[in-house]
Amino acid sequence: MASGVLILAELMDGKVAAVTQELIGAAQRLGAGPVSAMLIGSGVEGAAAGITGVEKTYVLDDAALAEYTTDGYTKAAAAAVAQADPAIVLLGQTNIGRDLGPALAFKLDTAVAMDTTSLAMKDGKLHTTRPAYGGNANAVNGFTATPAIATVRPKSQNAAEGGSAGAVEKVAFDASGIRTKVIDRKVATSEGVRLEDAEVVVTGGRGLGGPEGFADLVALAKELGGAVGASRAVADLGWRPVAEQVGLTGKVVSPTLYIAVAVSGASQHMAGCSGSKNIVAINKDADANIFKASRFGIVGDFKTVMPALLAAVKKVRAEA
């Protein structure tokens, strides 16, 4: 009988990604049985020692899995699930998880709940909560199929602390039948902290009027050790790189502080930042939707507000 929780471990630059330990922490708190991990890739077996707080790590190490492909990882993950026989499978709402979750659910003839922020067990079944309507409501979903699969928004869960690495168990993998091959990859380059990992995100909207309007936003993000974000309109206009886009069709961020400058607050954008702990809105339109979701709001022209805010932050940091 299926039992326990299996999480997808992800690596970043050869090290265990922060979202992996967050998933383990969430799985431990569910109390749904033993927690295990699956690690997929090429030359990744050595990284299993960095995955702590699990009883076992299922490793699929094959040259065919060196690059993420939907069909390759789906086949590999399905093999791990067959060997582990979990009741629940958790993945991060990352570039990999948001693609692999639905594909794996289809292959296993089960269901998936995407971009969840809360997990709970009710009557022995997994129930998930996710923001809906741009963060204006929460949707709670239950499962009747097994395994229940869910992707979990990064930074929505407290990471597991301590514990030891689990026993490593290799999973046999047949690479034949993989139809996709990655022949080239172009990585978007950026300075400083990654947008998804930033504790502070300063985002600009079309109301900035042009790329030059981002000068103070970039300076503020640098001063606060954060990252710069952009609305879809800004990315579409080419004012900022697409890699900085926050929203339904961009990246989902959950920083401690999200500063939205000249952003209207459309539901598509809010879907990407509604998990922020504190939203500060700066907009000259007092009726802008962004104020409904913000904890603090400043009604005013960014050309006046931003220089004053930047100067105040520099003064506080200098006196600290």
Coordinates of C-alpha atoms in Angstrom, one line a residue, residues 4-316:
G4 CA 5.0 8.3 2.8
V5 CA 6.1 11.4 0.9
L6 CA 8.6 11.5 -2.0
I7 CA 10.1 14.8 -2.9
L8 CA 12.0 15.9 -6.0
A9 CA 15.4 17.1 -5.0
E10 CA 16.9 19.8 -7.3
L11 CA 20.5 20.9 -7.6
M12 CA 21.9 24.4 -8.4
D13 CA 25.5 24.7 -9.4
G14 CA 26.1 21.2 -8.2
K15 CA 24.7 21.9 -4.7
V16 CA 21.3 21.1 -3.1
A17 CA 18.9 23.9 -4.0
A18 CA 17.1 25.7 -1.1
V19 CA 13.7 24.5 -2.3
T20 CA 14.7 20.9 -1.7
Q21 CA 15.1 21.4 2.0
E22 CA 11.9 23.4 2.0
L23 CA 10.0 20.5 0.5
I24 CA 11.5 18.1 3.0
G25 CA 10.4 20.4 5.9
A26 CA 6.9 20.5 4.4
A27 CA 6.8 16.7 4.0
Q28 CA 8.0 16.2 7.6
R29 CA 5.3 18.4 9.0
L30 CA 2.6 16.5 7.1
G31 CA 3.2 13.4 9.2
A32 CA 2.1 11.2 6.3
G33 CA 4.8 8.6 6.8
P34 CA 8.5 8.3 5.8
V35 CA 10.0 11.1 3.8
S36 CA 12.3 10.2 0.8
A37 CA 13.8 12.0 -2.1
M38 CA 14.4 11.3 -5.7
L39 CA 17.5 12.8 -7.4
I40 CA 17.6 12.9 -11.2
G41 CA 20.5 13.9 -13.5
S42 CA 23.9 12.9 -14.7
G43 CA 26.8 12.7 -12.2
V44 CA 24.6 13.6 -9.3
E45 CA 25.0 10.6 -7.0
G46 CA 27.6 12.4 -4.9
A47 CA 25.2 15.2 -4.2
A48 CA 22.8 12.8 -2.3
A49 CA 24.9 13.3 0.8
G50 CA 23.7 16.9 0.9
I51 CA 20.0 15.9 1.1
T52 CA 19.3 15.7 4.8
G53 CA 16.2 14.8 6.8
V54 CA 15.1 11.9 4.5
E55 CA 15.1 8.2 5.2
K56 CA 16.2 7.3 1.6
T57 CA 17.3 9.0 -1.6
Y58 CA 16.4 7.3 -4.9
V59 CA 19.1 8.2 -7.4
L60 CA 18.7 8.1 -11.2
D61 CA 22.1 8.9 -12.6
D62 CA 22.4 8.6 -16.4
A63 CA 24.1 10.6 -19.1
A64 CA 20.7 10.9 -20.9
L65 CA 19.5 13.0 -18.0
A66 CA 22.3 15.5 -18.1
E67 CA 19.8 18.2 -19.4
Y68 CA 16.2 18.5 -18.3
T69 CA 13.7 17.3 -20.9
T70 CA 10.1 16.6 -20.2
D71 CA 10.0 13.1 -21.6
G72 CA 13.3 12.1 -20.0
Y73 CA 12.6 13.3 -16.5
T74 CA 9.0 12.1 -16.6
K75 CA 10.2 8.6 -17.4
A76 CA 12.8 8.8 -14.7
A77 CA 10.5 10.2 -12.0
A78 CA 7.9 7.6 -12.8
A79 CA 10.5 4.9 -12.3
A80 CA 11.4 6.4 -8.9
V81 CA 7.7 6.6 -7.9
A82 CA 7.3 2.9 -8.9
Q83 CA 10.2 1.9 -6.7
A84 CA 9.3 4.1 -3.7
D85 CA 5.5 3.7 -3.9
P86 CA 4.7 7.0 -2.1
A87 CA 1.2 8.3 -1.3
I88 CA 2.3 11.9 -2.0
V89 CA 4.8 13.4 -4.4
L90 CA 6.0 17.0 -3.9
L91 CA 8.0 19.1 -6.4
G92 CA 9.0 22.8 -6.2
Q93 CA 7.2 25.3 -8.3
T94 CA 10.4 25.8 -10.2
N95 CA 11.2 25.8 -14.0
I96 CA 11.5 22.0 -13.6
G97 CA 8.6 21.3 -11.2
R98 CA 6.0 23.4 -13.1
D99 CA 6.7 21.4 -16.2
L100 CA 7.3 18.0 -14.7
G101 CA 4.4 18.0 -12.3
P102 CA 1.6 17.9 -14.9
A103 CA 3.5 15.5 -17.1
L104 CA 4.2 13.1 -14.2
A105 CA 0.5 13.2 -13.1
F106 CA -0.6 12.4 -16.6
K107 CA 1.8 9.5 -16.9
L108 CA 0.7 8.1 -13.5
D109 CA -3.0 8.7 -14.2
T110 CA -3.4 10.9 -11.1
A111 CA -3.9 14.6 -10.4
V112 CA -1.6 17.5 -9.6
A113 CA -2.2 20.7 -7.6
M114 CA 0.1 23.5 -8.9
D115 CA 1.8 26.4 -7.1
T116 CA 0.5 25.5 -3.6
T117 CA 1.4 27.5 -0.5
S118 CA 0.0 25.3 2.2
L119 CA -0.3 21.5 2.7
A120 CA -2.4 19.6 5.2
M121 CA -3.6 16.1 5.9
K122 CA -7.4 15.6 6.4
D123 CA -8.9 12.2 6.8
G124 CA -5.7 10.6 5.6
K125 CA -5.7 12.6 2.3
L126 CA -3.6 15.4 1.2
H127 CA -5.3 18.8 0.9
T128 CA -3.5 21.8 -0.7
T129 CA -4.1 25.5 -0.7
R130 CA -3.1 27.8 -3.6
P131 CA -3.8 31.4 -4.4
A132 CA -6.5 32.1 -7.0
Y133 CA -7.7 35.1 -8.8
G134 CA -4.4 36.9 -8.5
G135 CA -4.2 36.2 -4.8
N136 CA -7.6 37.6 -4.0
A137 CA -8.9 34.1 -2.9
N138 CA -7.5 30.7 -1.9
A139 CA -8.5 27.5 -3.5
V140 CA -8.4 24.3 -1.4
N141 CA -8.1 21.0 -3.3
G142 CA -8.2 17.4 -2.1
F143 CA -7.2 14.2 -3.9
T144 CA -9.0 10.9 -4.6
A145 CA -6.2 9.4 -6.8
T146 CA -2.8 8.1 -5.6
P147 CA -0.1 9.3 -5.5
A148 CA -1.3 12.9 -4.9
I149 CA 1.1 15.3 -6.6
A150 CA 1.7 18.9 -5.7
T151 CA 4.1 21.6 -6.7
V152 CA 5.0 23.9 -3.8
R153 CA 5.9 27.6 -4.1
P154 CA 9.5 28.3 -3.1
K155 CA 9.9 30.2 0.2
S156 CA 6.3 29.3 1.3
Q157 CA 7.6 26.5 3.6
N158 CA 10.1 26.5 6.4
A159 CA 13.1 24.4 5.5
A160 CA 14.0 21.2 7.3
E161 CA 16.9 21.7 9.7
G162 CA 19.4 19.1 10.9
G163 CA 18.9 15.4 10.3
S164 CA 21.2 13.1 8.4
A165 CA 21.4 12.0 4.8
G166 CA 19.3 9.0 3.9
A167 CA 20.4 5.7 2.4
V168 CA 21.1 5.9 -1.3
E169 CA 19.1 3.5 -3.5
K170 CA 19.8 3.4 -7.2
V171 CA 16.9 3.2 -9.6
A172 CA 17.3 1.3 -12.9
F173 CA 16.6 3.6 -15.9
D174 CA 16.1 2.8 -19.5
A175 CA 17.1 5.8 -21.6
S176 CA 15.6 4.4 -24.8
G177 CA 12.5 6.2 -26.1
I178 CA 13.5 9.7 -25.0
R179 CA 12.6 11.8 -28.0
T180 CA 13.9 15.1 -26.9
K181 CA 17.6 16.2 -27.1
V182 CA 18.9 19.5 -25.9
I183 CA 21.4 20.8 -28.5
D184 CA 22.1 24.3 -27.1
R185 CA 21.3 26.4 -24.1
K186 CA 21.5 30.1 -23.6
V187 CA 21.5 31.2 -20.0
A188 CA 20.2 34.6 -19.1
T189 CA 23.0 36.4 -17.2
S190 CA 22.4 38.8 -14.3
E191 CA 24.4 40.4 -11.6
G192 CA 23.8 39.9 -7.9
V193 CA 21.2 37.7 -6.3
R194 CA 18.8 35.6 -8.4
L195 CA 15.3 37.0 -8.7
E196 CA 13.7 33.8 -7.3
D197 CA 16.1 33.8 -4.3
A198 CA 16.0 37.5 -3.4
E199 CA 14.6 38.6 0.0
V200 CA 13.9 42.0 -1.5
V201 CA 12.5 42.6 -5.0
V202 CA 12.1 46.0 -6.6
T203 CA 9.7 45.8 -9.5
G204 CA 8.9 48.4 -12.1
G205 CA 5.9 48.7 -14.4
R206 CA 5.0 50.5 -17.6
G207 CA 4.2 53.6 -15.7
L208 CA 7.9 54.3 -15.4
G209 CA 7.7 55.5 -19.0
G210 CA 10.9 53.9 -20.4
P211 CA 14.0 52.0 -19.5
E212 CA 15.6 55.1 -18.0
G213 CA 12.9 55.0 -15.3
F214 CA 14.6 52.0 -13.8
A215 CA 17.7 53.8 -12.7
D216 CA 16.6 54.5 -9.1
L217 CA 15.0 51.0 -8.9
V218 CA 18.2 49.3 -9.8
A219 CA 20.1 51.5 -7.3
L220 CA 17.5 50.7 -4.5
A221 CA 17.7 47.0 -5.2
K222 CA 21.5 47.1 -5.0
E223 CA 21.3 49.1 -1.8
L224 CA 19.0 46.6 -0.2
G225 CA 20.8 43.5 -1.5
G226 CA 17.9 42.6 -3.6
A227 CA 16.9 42.0 -7.3
V228 CA 15.1 44.0 -9.9
G229 CA 11.8 42.7 -11.3
A230 CA 9.5 43.9 -14.2
S231 CA 5.9 43.6 -15.3
R232 CA 5.1 41.8 -18.5
A233 CA 4.4 45.1 -20.3
V234 CA 7.9 46.2 -19.4
A235 CA 9.4 42.9 -20.7
D236 CA 7.3 43.0 -23.9
L237 CA 8.5 46.6 -24.6
G238 CA 12.1 45.5 -24.1
W239 CA 12.9 47.9 -21.3
R240 CA 14.1 45.0 -19.1
P241 CA 15.1 41.4 -19.8
V242 CA 12.3 38.8 -20.0
A243 CA 14.2 36.9 -17.2
E244 CA 13.2 39.6 -14.8
Q245 CA 9.4 39.3 -15.6
V246 CA 7.2 38.6 -12.5
G247 CA 3.7 37.3 -13.0
L248 CA 1.5 34.5 -14.3
T249 CA 3.6 34.1 -17.4
G250 CA 6.9 35.1 -15.7
K251 CA 8.5 34.1 -12.5
V252 CA 6.8 33.6 -9.1
V253 CA 8.6 35.3 -6.2
S254 CA 8.0 35.2 -2.5
P255 CA 10.4 37.8 -1.0
T256 CA 10.2 39.3 2.5
L257 CA 9.8 42.7 0.8
Y258 CA 8.3 43.4 -2.6
I259 CA 8.4 47.0 -3.8
A260 CA 6.2 47.7 -6.7
V261 CA 6.8 51.0 -8.5
A262 CA 4.4 52.2 -11.2
V263 CA 2.8 48.8 -11.3
S264 CA -1.0 48.7 -11.7
G265 CA -1.5 45.4 -10.0
A266 CA -3.3 43.4 -12.6
S267 CA -4.3 39.9 -11.5
Q268 CA -1.7 38.3 -13.9
H269 CA 1.1 40.2 -12.2
M270 CA -0.2 39.6 -8.7
A271 CA -0.2 35.9 -9.4
G272 CA 3.6 36.2 -9.4
C273 CA 4.1 38.2 -6.2
S274 CA 1.1 37.5 -4.0
G275 CA 3.2 35.3 -1.8
S276 CA 5.4 38.2 -0.7
K277 CA 5.4 38.8 3.0
N278 CA 5.3 42.6 2.6
I279 CA 4.2 44.5 -0.5
V280 CA 5.0 48.2 -0.7
A281 CA 3.2 50.0 -3.6
I282 CA 4.3 53.3 -5.2
N283 CA 1.8 54.7 -7.7
K284 CA 0.4 58.1 -8.5
D285 CA -3.0 56.5 -9.2
A286 CA -4.7 56.2 -5.7
D287 CA -7.2 53.7 -7.2
A288 CA -4.6 51.4 -8.6
N289 CA -5.3 47.7 -7.8
I290 CA -1.9 47.2 -6.4
F291 CA -2.9 49.2 -3.2
K292 CA -5.5 46.5 -2.4
A293 CA -2.7 43.9 -2.0
S294 CA -0.1 46.1 -0.4
R295 CA 0.7 46.4 3.3
F296 CA 2.1 49.9 2.7
G297 CA 1.3 52.4 0.0
I298 CA 2.7 55.7 -1.3
V299 CA 0.5 57.7 -3.6
G300 CA 2.8 59.9 -5.6
D301 CA 4.9 60.3 -8.8
F302 CA 7.9 57.8 -8.7
K303 CA 10.1 60.6 -10.0
T304 CA 9.6 62.4 -6.7
V305 CA 9.2 59.4 -4.4
M306 CA 12.1 57.2 -5.5
P307 CA 14.9 59.6 -5.0
A308 CA 13.6 60.4 -1.5
L309 CA 13.2 56.7 -0.7
L310 CA 16.6 55.9 -2.0
A311 CA 18.2 58.7 0.0
A312 CA 16.4 57.6 3.2
V313 CA 17.5 54.0 2.8
K314 CA 21.1 55.1 2.3
K315 CA 21.0 57.3 5.4
V316 CA 19.6 54.5 7.6

